[in-house]
Structures are given as structure tokens and as C-alpha cells.
Coordinates of C-alpha atoms in Angstrom, one line a residue:
X276 CA 108.9 70.6 128.7
X277 CA 109.2 73.8 126.8
X278 CA 112.3 74.0 124.5
X279 CA 115.0 76.4 125.7
X280 CA 114.5 79.8 124.0
X281 CA 117.3 81.7 122.2
X282 CA 117.1 84.3 124.8
X283 CA 117.5 81.9 127.6
X284 CA 120.3 80.1 125.8
X285 CA 122.5 83.2 125.9
X286 CA 122.6 82.7 129.7
X287 CA 122.9 78.9 129.6
X288 CA 126.0 76.8 129.7
X289 CA 126.5 73.6 127.8
X290 CA 125.4 70.6 130.0
X291 CA 127.9 68.1 128.5
X292 CA 131.2 69.8 129.2
X293 CA 133.6 68.1 131.6
X294 CA 133.3 69.8 134.9
X295 CA 136.0 72.4 135.6
X296 CA 137.7 71.9 132.2
X297 CA 138.1 74.5 129.4
X298 CA 137.1 73.4 125.9
X299 CA 140.7 73.1 124.9
X300 CA 141.6 71.1 128.0
X301 CA 138.6 68.8 127.6
X302 CA 138.8 68.2 123.9
X303 CA 142.4 68.5 122.9
X304 CA 144.7 71.3 121.8
X305 CA 143.6 73.0 118.6
X306 CA 145.9 73.2 115.6
X307 CA 146.8 76.7 114.3
X308 CA 144.6 78.2 111.6
X309 CA 145.7 81.0 109.3
X310 CA 143.6 82.6 106.6
X311 CA 143.9 85.8 104.7
X312 CA 141.6 88.5 106.0
X313 CA 139.0 89.8 103.5
X314 CA 139.5 93.5 103.2
X315 CA 137.8 94.6 100.0
X316 CA 134.4 93.8 98.3
X317 CA 134.5 91.7 95.2
X318 CA 132.6 94.3 93.2
X319 CA 133.9 97.9 93.3
X320 CA 131.6 100.9 93.6
X321 CA 130.8 103.7 95.9
X322 CA 131.0 101.5 99.0
X323 CA 134.1 99.9 100.6
X324 CA 134.8 98.1 103.8
X325 CA 135.4 101.3 105.8
X326 CA 132.8 102.5 108.3
X327 CA 132.8 106.0 106.8
X328 CA 131.9 104.6 103.4
X329 CA 128.9 102.7 104.7
X330 CA 127.5 105.7 106.5
X331 CA 126.5 107.1 103.1
X332 CA 123.8 104.4 102.8
X333 CA 120.1 105.4 102.7
X334 CA 117.1 103.0 103.1
X335 CA 115.3 102.7 99.8
X336 CA 111.7 103.8 99.5
X337 CA 110.4 100.3 98.6
X338 CA 111.2 99.0 102.0
X339 CA 109.6 101.9 103.8
X340 CA 106.5 101.4 101.7
X341 CA 106.3 97.6 101.9
X342 CA 105.5 97.3 105.6
X343 CA 104.8 93.6 105.5
X344 CA 107.0 90.7 104.3
X345 CA 106.7 86.9 104.6
X346 CA 109.7 84.7 105.4
X347 CA 110.3 81.0 104.8
X348 CA 112.4 80.0 107.8
X349 CA 112.5 76.5 106.5
X350 CA 115.0 73.7 106.0
X351 CA 116.0 70.2 107.2
X352 CA 115.4 71.1 110.8
X353 CA 111.6 70.9 110.0
X354 CA 111.9 67.1 109.6
X355 CA 111.6 66.1 113.2
X356 CA 108.6 68.5 113.7
X357 CA 110.1 69.5 117.1
X358 CA 110.8 73.2 116.6
X359 CA 113.8 75.5 116.5
X360 CA 117.5 74.7 117.0
X361 CA 117.0 71.0 116.6
X362 CA 120.4 70.5 115.0
X363 CA 122.1 71.9 118.1
X364 CA 120.0 70.5 120.9
X365 CA 119.8 67.0 119.6
X366 CA 123.4 66.8 120.9
X367 CA 122.6 68.2 124.3
X368 CA 121.5 65.5 126.8
X369 CA 118.6 66.7 129.0
X370 CA 117.1 68.7 126.3
X371 CA 113.8 67.5 124.7
X372 CA 115.4 67.4 121.2
X373 CA 118.1 65.0 122.4
X374 CA 115.4 62.7 123.9
X375 CA 113.3 62.9 120.8
X376 CA 116.2 62.1 118.6
X377 CA 117.3 59.2 120.8
X378 CA 113.8 57.6 120.8
X379 CA 113.0 58.4 117.1
X380 CA 116.2 58.1 115.2
X381 CA 118.9 56.6 117.4
X382 CA 121.9 57.8 119.5
X383 CA 123.7 60.8 118.0
X384 CA 127.0 59.0 118.0
X385 CA 125.4 56.6 115.4
X386 CA 122.6 58.6 113.7
X387 CA 123.4 62.3 113.6
X388 CA 122.0 65.4 111.9
X389 CA 123.7 64.4 108.6
X390 CA 121.3 61.5 108.5
X391 CA 118.2 63.8 108.8
X392 CA 119.2 65.9 105.7
X393 CA 118.2 63.2 103.2
X394 CA 114.8 63.0 104.9
X395 CA 114.1 66.6 103.9
X396 CA 112.7 66.0 100.4
X397 CA 110.2 68.9 100.2
X398 CA 108.1 66.7 97.9
X399 CA 105.0 69.0 98.2
X400 CA 106.9 72.3 97.8
X401 CA 104.9 74.5 95.4
X402 CA 106.6 78.0 95.5
X403 CA 104.2 79.4 92.9
X404 CA 101.1 78.4 94.8
X405 CA 102.5 79.5 98.1
X406 CA 103.6 82.9 96.7
X407 CA 100.1 83.5 95.3
X408 CA 98.8 83.1 98.8
X409 CA 101.5 85.3 100.3
X410 CA 100.8 88.1 97.9
X411 CA 97.1 87.8 98.5
X412 CA 97.8 88.1 102.3
X413 CA 99.4 91.5 101.7
X414 CA 103.1 90.6 101.5
X415 CA 105.2 93.1 99.5
X416 CA 108.5 91.3 100.0
X417 CA 109.5 87.7 100.5
X418 CA 112.6 86.4 102.3
X419 CA 114.0 82.9 101.7
X420 CA 116.3 81.3 104.3
X421 CA 119.7 80.9 102.6
X422 CA 121.5 78.9 105.3
X423 CA 120.7 78.3 109.0
X424 CA 123.1 77.6 111.8
X425 CA 123.0 74.0 110.7
X426 CA 125.5 74.9 107.9
X427 CA 123.3 73.5 105.1
X428 CA 123.0 75.8 102.0
X429 CA 119.6 76.0 100.3
X430 CA 121.1 76.9 96.9
X431 CA 123.6 75.5 94.4
X432 CA 126.5 76.4 96.6
X433 CA 129.9 76.6 95.0
X434 CA 131.7 76.2 98.4
X435 CA 129.6 73.6 100.3
X436 CA 128.8 70.1 99.2
X437 CA 126.0 70.1 101.9
X438 CA 123.4 71.9 99.9
X439 CA 119.9 71.4 98.7
X440 CA 120.8 70.8 95.0
X441 CA 123.2 68.0 95.9
X442 CA 121.0 66.3 98.5
X443 CA 117.7 66.4 100.2
X444 CA 115.2 68.1 97.8
X445 CA 117.8 68.1 95.0
X446 CA 116.6 71.6 94.1
X447 CA 117.7 75.2 94.4
X448 CA 115.3 76.2 97.0
X449 CA 116.4 79.9 97.1
X450 CA 116.2 80.1 93.3
X451 CA 112.7 78.6 93.2
X452 CA 111.5 81.1 95.8
X453 CA 113.2 84.0 93.9
X454 CA 111.5 83.0 90.6
X455 CA 108.0 82.8 92.2
X456 CA 108.5 86.1 94.1
X457 CA 109.6 87.9 91.0
X458 CA 106.6 86.7 89.0
X459 CA 104.3 88.1 91.7
X460 CA 106.1 91.4 91.8
X461 CA 107.4 90.9 95.4
X462 CA 110.9 92.2 96.4
X463 CA 113.1 89.3 97.3
X464 CA 115.5 88.8 100.2
X465 CA 117.6 86.1 101.8
X466 CA 118.6 85.3 105.4
X467 CA 122.0 84.1 106.5
X468 CA 122.5 82.5 109.9
X469 CA 125.9 81.1 109.0
X470 CA 127.9 83.7 110.9
X471 CA 127.0 82.1 114.3
X472 CA 127.1 78.5 113.0
X473 CA 130.7 77.7 114.0
X474 CA 130.1 78.4 117.7
X475 CA 126.4 77.4 117.7
X476 CA 127.1 73.8 116.6
X477 CA 129.9 73.1 119.1
X478 CA 127.9 70.3 120.9
X479 CA 128.1 67.9 118.0
X480 CA 131.8 67.5 118.9
X481 CA 131.0 66.2 122.4
X482 CA 129.7 63.0 124.0
X483 CA 127.5 61.7 126.7
X484 CA 128.6 62.0 130.3
X485 CA 126.8 58.9 131.4
X486 CA 126.4 55.2 130.6
X487 CA 126.0 53.3 128.3
X488 CA 127.6 55.8 125.8
X489 CA 130.0 57.5 128.2
X490 CA 132.8 59.1 126.3
X491 CA 131.6 57.8 122.9
X492 CA 131.8 60.9 120.6
X493 CA 128.9 62.1 118.6
X494 CA 129.1 61.9 114.9
X495 CA 130.2 65.5 114.6
X496 CA 133.6 64.5 115.7
X497 CA 134.0 62.2 112.7
X498 CA 136.6 63.9 110.4
X499 CA 134.8 62.6 107.3
X500 CA 132.0 65.1 108.0
X501 CA 134.0 68.1 109.2
X502 CA 132.8 70.2 106.3
X503 CA 129.3 70.0 107.8
X504 CA 130.0 69.8 111.5
X505 CA 133.3 71.8 111.6
X506 CA 136.4 71.1 113.7
X507 CA 135.6 73.5 116.5
X508 CA 136.5 71.8 119.7
X509 CA 138.5 74.8 120.9
X510 CA 135.6 77.2 120.7
X511 CA 134.4 78.9 123.9
X512 CA 131.0 78.4 125.4
X513 CA 128.3 80.6 123.9
X514 CA 127.2 82.3 127.1
X515 CA 127.8 85.9 126.1
X516 CA 126.7 87.9 123.0
X517 CA 130.3 88.3 122.1
X518 CA 130.8 84.6 121.7
X519 CA 127.9 84.3 119.2
X520 CA 130.5 84.8 116.4
X521 CA 133.7 82.9 116.1
X522 CA 137.1 84.5 116.0
X523 CA 138.5 81.8 113.7
X524 CA 139.7 83.6 110.6
X525 CA 139.3 80.4 108.5
X526 CA 135.6 80.3 109.2
X527 CA 135.2 84.1 108.7
X528 CA 136.7 83.8 105.2
X529 CA 134.4 80.8 104.6
X530 CA 131.4 82.8 105.6
X531 CA 132.4 85.6 103.2
X532 CA 132.8 83.2 100.3
X533 CA 129.6 81.3 100.9
X534 CA 127.4 84.4 101.5
X535 CA 128.9 86.4 98.6
X536 CA 128.1 83.3 96.4
X537 CA 124.5 83.4 97.6
X538 CA 124.3 87.1 96.8
X539 CA 125.9 86.8 93.4
X540 CA 123.8 83.8 92.3
X541 CA 120.4 85.2 93.4
X542 CA 120.9 89.0 93.6
X543 CA 118.4 89.8 96.4
X544 CA 117.3 93.2 97.4
X545 CA 117.4 92.3 101.1
X546 CA 120.0 90.5 103.3
X547 CA 119.3 89.5 106.9
X548 CA 121.9 88.4 109.4
X549 CA 120.9 86.6 112.6
X550 CA 122.9 88.9 114.9
X551 CA 124.9 92.0 114.3
X552 CA 127.1 92.3 111.2
X553 CA 129.7 89.6 111.7
X554 CA 133.5 89.7 111.6
X555 CA 134.5 93.3 111.5
X556 CA 136.2 94.4 108.3
X557 CA 135.3 91.1 106.6
X558 CA 131.6 91.7 107.3
X559 CA 131.9 95.3 106.1
X560 CA 133.5 94.1 102.9
X561 CA 130.6 91.7 102.3
X562 CA 128.1 94.5 102.9
X563 CA 129.9 96.8 100.5
X564 CA 129.9 94.0 97.9
X565 CA 126.1 93.6 98.4
X566 CA 125.5 97.3 98.0
X567 CA 127.8 97.7 95.0
X568 CA 126.4 94.7 93.1
X569 CA 122.9 96.0 93.8
X570 CA 123.8 99.4 92.3
X571 CA 125.4 97.8 89.3
X572 CA 122.1 96.2 88.4
X573 CA 120.7 99.6 87.6
X574 CA 118.0 101.8 89.2
X575 CA 120.1 103.1 92.1
X576 CA 120.7 101.5 95.5
X577 CA 117.7 99.3 96.3
X578 CA 119.5 97.0 98.8
X579 CA 118.4 96.6 102.5
X580 CA 120.6 95.0 105.2
X581 CA 118.8 93.8 108.3
X582 CA 120.7 92.9 111.5
X583 CA 120.2 93.0 115.3
X584 CA 121.5 95.5 117.8
X585 CA 122.1 92.7 120.3
X586 CA 125.7 93.0 121.4
X587 CA 126.9 90.4 118.8
X588 CA 128.8 91.7 115.8
X589 CA 128.4 95.3 114.7
X590 CA 125.3 97.5 114.3
X591 CA 125.0 101.0 113.0
X592 CA 121.6 102.5 112.1
X593 CA 123.2 104.5 109.3
X594 CA 123.8 101.3 107.2
X595 CA 121.6 98.7 108.8
X596 CA 117.9 98.4 109.3
X597 CA 117.5 97.3 112.9
X598 CA 115.8 94.0 113.3
X599 CA 114.0 93.1 116.6
X600 CA 113.3 89.4 117.0
X601 CA 109.8 88.7 118.3
X602 CA 109.4 92.2 119.7
X603 CA 109.0 95.9 118.9
X604 CA 110.7 99.2 119.6
X605 CA 109.3 101.8 121.9
X606 CA 107.4 104.7 120.3
X607 CA 108.1 106.0 116.8
X608 CA 111.6 105.3 115.7
X609 CA 113.0 108.1 113.4
X610 CA 114.5 105.4 111.1
X611 CA 112.8 102.4 109.5
X612 CA 113.1 99.2 111.4
X613 CA 111.8 95.6 111.3
X614 CA 110.2 93.0 113.6
X615 CA 110.9 89.4 112.6
X616 CA 108.5 86.9 114.1
X617 CA 106.7 83.7 113.2
X618 CA 103.1 82.5 113.4
X619 CA 104.4 79.5 115.2
X620 CA 107.8 78.1 116.2
X621 CA 110.7 79.0 113.9
X622 CA 110.6 75.5 112.5
X623 CA 107.6 73.2 112.4
X624 CA 106.7 72.1 115.9
X625 CA 103.7 69.8 116.6
X626 CA 103.1 71.2 120.1
X627 CA 103.7 74.9 119.6
X628 CA 100.9 77.4 120.0
X629 CA 100.3 79.4 116.8
X630 CA 99.4 83.0 116.5
X631 CA 95.8 83.9 115.5
X632 CA 95.1 86.3 112.6
X633 CA 94.0 88.9 115.2
X634 CA 97.4 88.7 116.9
X635 CA 99.2 89.1 113.6
X636 CA 97.1 92.0 112.4
X637 CA 97.2 94.0 115.7
X638 CA 100.9 93.4 116.0
X639 CA 101.4 94.6 112.4
X640 CA 99.4 97.8 113.0
X641 CA 101.4 98.5 116.1
X642 CA 104.7 98.0 114.3
X643 CA 103.7 100.1 111.3
X644 CA 102.5 103.0 113.5
X645 CA 106.0 103.1 114.9
X646 CA 107.8 103.3 111.5
X647 CA 108.5 99.6 111.4
X648 CA 107.9 96.6 109.1
X649 CA 106.8 93.1 110.0
X650 CA 108.7 90.1 108.5
X651 CA 106.5 87.1 109.3
X652 CA 107.6 83.5 109.0
X653 CA 104.7 81.4 107.9
X654 CA 105.5 77.9 109.2
X655 CA 105.8 75.1 106.6
X656 CA 105.9 71.4 107.1
X657 CA 109.1 69.6 106.0
X658 CA 107.4 68.5 102.8
X659 CA 106.6 72.1 101.8
X660 CA 102.9 72.1 102.6
X661 CA 101.2 74.5 105.0
X662 CA 100.0 73.3 108.4
X663 CA 96.3 74.0 109.0
X664 CA 97.2 76.9 111.2
X665 CA 99.2 78.6 108.5
X666 CA 96.5 77.9 105.9
X667 CA 93.9 79.6 108.2
X668 CA 96.1 82.6 108.8
X669 CA 96.7 83.2 105.1
X670 CA 93.0 82.7 104.3
X671 CA 92.0 85.2 107.0
X672 CA 94.7 87.8 106.2
X673 CA 93.7 88.0 102.5
X674 CA 90.2 89.6 103.0
X675 CA 91.5 91.8 105.8
X676 CA 94.3 93.2 103.6
X677 CA 91.9 93.5 100.6
X678 CA 90.0 96.1 102.6
X679 CA 92.6 97.6 104.9
X680 CA 95.8 97.6 103.0
X681 CA 95.7 101.3 102.3
X682 CA 96.0 101.9 106.0
X683 CA 99.2 99.8 106.0
X684 CA 101.1 99.9 102.7
X685 CA 102.9 103.1 101.8
X686 CA 102.0 104.8 105.0
X687 CA 104.1 106.8 107.4
X688 CA 103.8 107.4 111.2
X689 CA 101.7 110.2 112.5
X690 CA 102.7 112.6 115.3
X691 CA 102.0 109.9 117.9
X692 CA 101.9 106.2 117.3
X693 CA 98.7 105.6 119.1
X694 CA 96.6 105.7 122.2
X695 CA 94.7 103.4 124.6
X696 CA 95.4 101.2 127.6
X697 CA 97.7 98.7 126.0
X698 CA 101.3 99.1 124.8
X699 CA 103.6 96.2 123.9
X700 CA 106.8 96.1 125.9
X701 CA 109.9 97.1 124.0
X702 CA 112.7 94.7 123.2
X703 CA 113.3 91.2 121.8
X704 CA 111.1 88.3 122.8
X705 CA 108.4 90.5 124.3
X706 CA 105.7 90.4 121.6
X707 CA 102.7 89.3 123.6
X708 CA 100.1 91.9 124.0
X709 CA 96.3 91.7 124.2
X710 CA 94.6 94.7 122.6
X711 CA 91.1 96.2 123.0
X712 CA 88.9 98.3 120.9
X713 CA 90.1 101.4 122.8
X714 CA 93.7 100.8 121.6
X715 CA 94.1 102.9 118.5
X716 CA 97.2 103.0 116.2
X717 CA 97.7 105.8 113.7
X718 CA 99.2 105.8 110.2
X719 CA 99.1 108.5 107.6
X720 CA 99.3 108.8 103.8
X721 CA 98.7 111.8 101.6
X722 CA 95.9 113.8 103.2
X723 CA 94.4 111.0 105.2
X724 CA 94.9 109.9 108.8
X725 CA 94.1 106.3 109.5
X726 CA 93.0 105.3 113.0
X727 CA 93.2 101.5 113.4
X728 CA 91.1 100.1 116.3
X729 CA 92.9 97.0 117.4
X730 CA 89.8 95.4 118.9
X731 CA 86.3 95.2 117.4
X732 CA 84.6 98.6 118.0
X733 CA 81.0 98.6 119.0
X734 CA 78.6 101.5 119.1
X735 CA 81.1 104.4 119.2
X736 CA 84.8 104.7 118.8
X737 CA 86.5 107.5 120.8
X738 CA 89.7 109.0 119.5
X739 CA 91.1 111.3 122.2
X740 CA 94.1 112.5 120.1
X741 CA 91.6 114.2 117.8
X742 CA 89.8 116.3 120.3
X743 CA 89.6 119.9 119.3
X744 CA 91.7 121.0 122.2
X745 CA 94.3 118.3 121.7
X746 CA 97.7 119.8 120.5
X747 CA 98.4 117.0 118.0
X748 CA 96.0 118.2 115.3
X749 CA 94.7 121.8 114.9
X750 CA 92.6 121.1 111.8
X751 CA 88.9 120.2 112.1
X752 CA 87.8 116.8 110.9
X753 CA 86.0 117.0 107.6
X754 CA 84.8 113.4 107.2
X755 CA 85.3 109.9 108.5
X756 CA 85.0 106.6 106.6
X757 CA 85.4 103.0 107.7
X758 CA 87.4 101.1 105.2
X759 CA 85.2 98.5 103.5
X760 CA 82.0 100.3 104.5
X761 CA 80.1 102.4 102.0
X762 CA 79.6 106.1 102.6
X763 CA 80.8 108.3 105.4
X764 CA 80.2 107.8 109.1
X765 CA 78.5 110.1 111.5
X766 CA 80.9 111.7 113.9
X767 CA 81.2 114.5 116.5
X768 CA 84.4 116.4 117.4
X769 CA 84.4 117.8 120.9
X770 CA 87.2 119.5 122.8
X771 CA 88.0 116.1 124.4
X772 CA 87.7 113.6 121.5
X773 CA 86.5 112.6 118.1
X774 CA 83.4 110.5 118.6
X775 CA 82.7 108.1 115.7
X776 CA 79.4 106.2 115.3
X777 CA 80.3 102.6 114.3
X778 CA 78.0 100.7 112.0
X779 CA 76.4 97.5 113.5
X780 CA 78.1 95.3 110.9
X781 CA 81.9 95.6 110.6
X782 CA 83.4 95.0 107.1
X783 CA 86.3 92.9 108.5
X784 CA 87.3 91.0 111.5
X785 CA 90.4 91.5 113.7
X786 CA 90.8 95.3 113.4
X787 CA 89.0 98.2 111.8
X788 CA 90.6 101.1 110.1
X789 CA 88.9 104.6 110.0
X790 CA 90.1 107.0 107.3
X791 CA 89.9 110.6 108.5
X792 CA 90.3 113.7 106.5
X793 CA 90.5 117.3 107.6
X794 CA 89.2 120.7 106.5

């Protein structure tokens, strides 16, 4: 049985709630919570928590030039090797994660997620070795998960005892990634999924609706572990985008404290939120703090904030780089944007189908041609080693990037993004597309136009956008090279198309980039 996807989950209701009862009715009346609202950033500067202030933001050039980043979407949820959202669905009877947990570890009223955390030891984690492979594969920035929805911090958290220095690996995972990325010259970022954690993890407060454990609460209801599991029995079901983020001011303040601590300790150039910007003015205060602290380090504003335009939280393209999970935007977007995706499941999953290098390369070319970046999670085992599929991907990306990087890094979109019979559907969770050699994607840099054939061209490549009568380009073609192939290629420019003779032996697999210059 396939795990329930994030997209499907937004329409799903929790299976364990008492029929006809509200959360408050079923689980007791909540006590009042009062917390001061966060209204100002901790570091002063040109930005504050007003919308008008944030609109002065401009995306830095490094992000527009980078085009390709690698993400470590990695933490204790990799231990069961069952894939994404394990910490949530192990508390949902009927879901495969619940069944796996029951059979492998025990009933969640007795053995809960807290008991899996010590099993995440990351004993083979080698950030220096991994970062060398990521840089060779063409990554120009690296993003470490800071905290997932499971409420477990991967740094030496000042506000949360459940962190990777105190337990599990006994190591500052974010700090280790940061040091390795810095030594390789990669920009560094962090991701936070904490904003949605409070509502996401509601099922750990519940119990089975059937024998033999009918009514026996899961370990999340134990007050000794409330700082991991929360006390959120009054939260509504997560069946709308609006309920992705809690309205509890105590948790909103806790989110601000934890994420500002992450930013202050590790000073990243990129922050990613899994949703829109959370919590209104509190979220804007954190964003202003991030920008102001980044400026204070010198060298102007180099910070990038990624979030989704998905109906949860806030999104404004003037201060956020739009992130599209496992999908793309339609056509050339006037502003830089980002796809986040994974070569497999979001966490290690023994049964998940991995992307091939061809799929990654062609998706990357399509994204870059539309003014976007790709942030690719490369799956890690719980121990920090690479699965064979991830090893193969990195080993195949490295030679492709060595030859073709100039058609990717530092480029900008052309007048049209491409041509051919195949176009990826726009929107989240729609990344599947099978391209052919007739599918061309265009990028440009300096005086060169790059035409990237997304299949393996044979005999002759036809570029209709460069026909002499085509309105996109009035200049005549001067010469054509195939990246990685010595010398120039024979070509003919007719009114209908540019016809390029392709050598019998292609320099790289997966996709071929033609460099075209004009008179």
C-alpha cells in the first residue's frame, strides 16, 4: 500500500477521532494559553515586521546564478526506513506506518517516537566526504534540515532538550553540514518545518478505537514528554491549508525562539519554511531578523527566504522566493523561484522508486529554462551513508556537470523556455514528465544561447525557434558547438529551423547541450 501523500493528506481526516465529536469534546477542554506576541526582530536594521518594509527585499545574485542545490532532508524519521511522515502516521491506525511500528517496535502507547530517537546514531555520517560528492555533482548551495515536523532539533538548541547534541547522534548536525559546505565554497541554508509541527503531530495524543488497546492513550499524551509531543488536544483537524499552522500564541512564540536560535547559531544564507511564512507579524519579525542579521555580517543582503504559495501562512513574491514542492511553474517566471524535490522519498524508504540521473538532469534543465532553481534532496540512510541509488546518481551527475555546467550555472532564461512535444504540468506534486530528443530547453549567458536536448539526439537536431523566419531571434547563427565535443558542428539555418548535425558519439549521457553564437 502506498503511503498517503502530503497532497492527499490535506483532504484527509484523521481516522482515530471519535465519531461526531470535536477535538475539544473528545479529548477534554483546553486550558487557556497566553503568550506575548513577537512584534520586532531581535536585530535591528533596514527591515522590520511590517509588510511595507519587507517589500524592499531583492533576491541576491548568488541564488540566481546557483541554479542547483542539494538538501539533506534527514533525521530520526529515517530510522524505520519507511519514508516520509513516519512520526505522524505511526499514530494513525490503518496507515502502513502504524502497522510497521506495531510489528517492529511495539504498540505506540508503549513504544513511541521518543523511543526511536536514540536509534538515530548517524554512526557513518561523513559530512566532508558527502559534501565533496555534492560539489562534484554541481551543487552550488547546500541546505541542512534544521527541524522537521517531529519537533526534534538538529543543532545544539537553547530552547529544546530534544536535540541531536543531547541525544541520538550526540552531534550538532547542522553545524557539521555548515562547516563542510563552507570549506567547499557552497552557500549554506537551513530548512524549518516547525511551524506546522503543532497541528501535524496531533495524532500522538489519541488512542486506538478497537481492542485490545481501546481507549489506551498513545505515549504522546504522557505529560512527561509534552515538550516533544505538545499538549495540543484542542487543535482542529488538518483538513484545510489554513489549519496547517496553529493559532496557539504559546507555540508561535516558541517557534520564533527556536528558529531565531537556529539562525543566530549557524548564520545561513537561506531559510526554507515548509508552507507559507507562518504566524503573521511574528513570522515577519523572524524574517526581518534573518535579513538584518545577514546584512550585519557584511557584504550586503545575501539572504534568501523560500516558502510556498499554498494557502497556508503568508506568501509575497517581493520578499520570498516561491518554492514548488515536486513540481514546476508554467513558462518563464519573471522572478526567481525554486523546485524542491527528492531523488527518492523524503526520508529513506526501502520500497520507494528512485529518480534516475536522466530524470534529474532533464527536470533541472526545464526548471532553469523557466528562471528557477532545483533543490534536490539526496536520500541518506539513517546511519548517514548513501543508498546505492543515491551513490549512482551522484556518480553520474558529476561527469555530466563537468561538461555541461556552463549551460546551467550563471545562466538566465531566453525569450522562450523551450520547444518540443513535452511540457511538465504546472503545480506541486506534478513532476513526472518523459522527455524526448525533440524537447529543447533554452538558457543564455553572455553572447551564447544554450539549447539543451532533453533526450539523446541522433543524426540531426532540429531547433525550430532558430529558423530564419522565426520572430524570436533575428540574428544569423555564426557557429554551433556541442559541449564536451571538440570543434564546431556542421549546421544549416533555413527559414523553418536550425538544423544541427550531431556527432555519432555524444560526450555525455542524459542530455546534450549545444552552444550557439550569432553574427
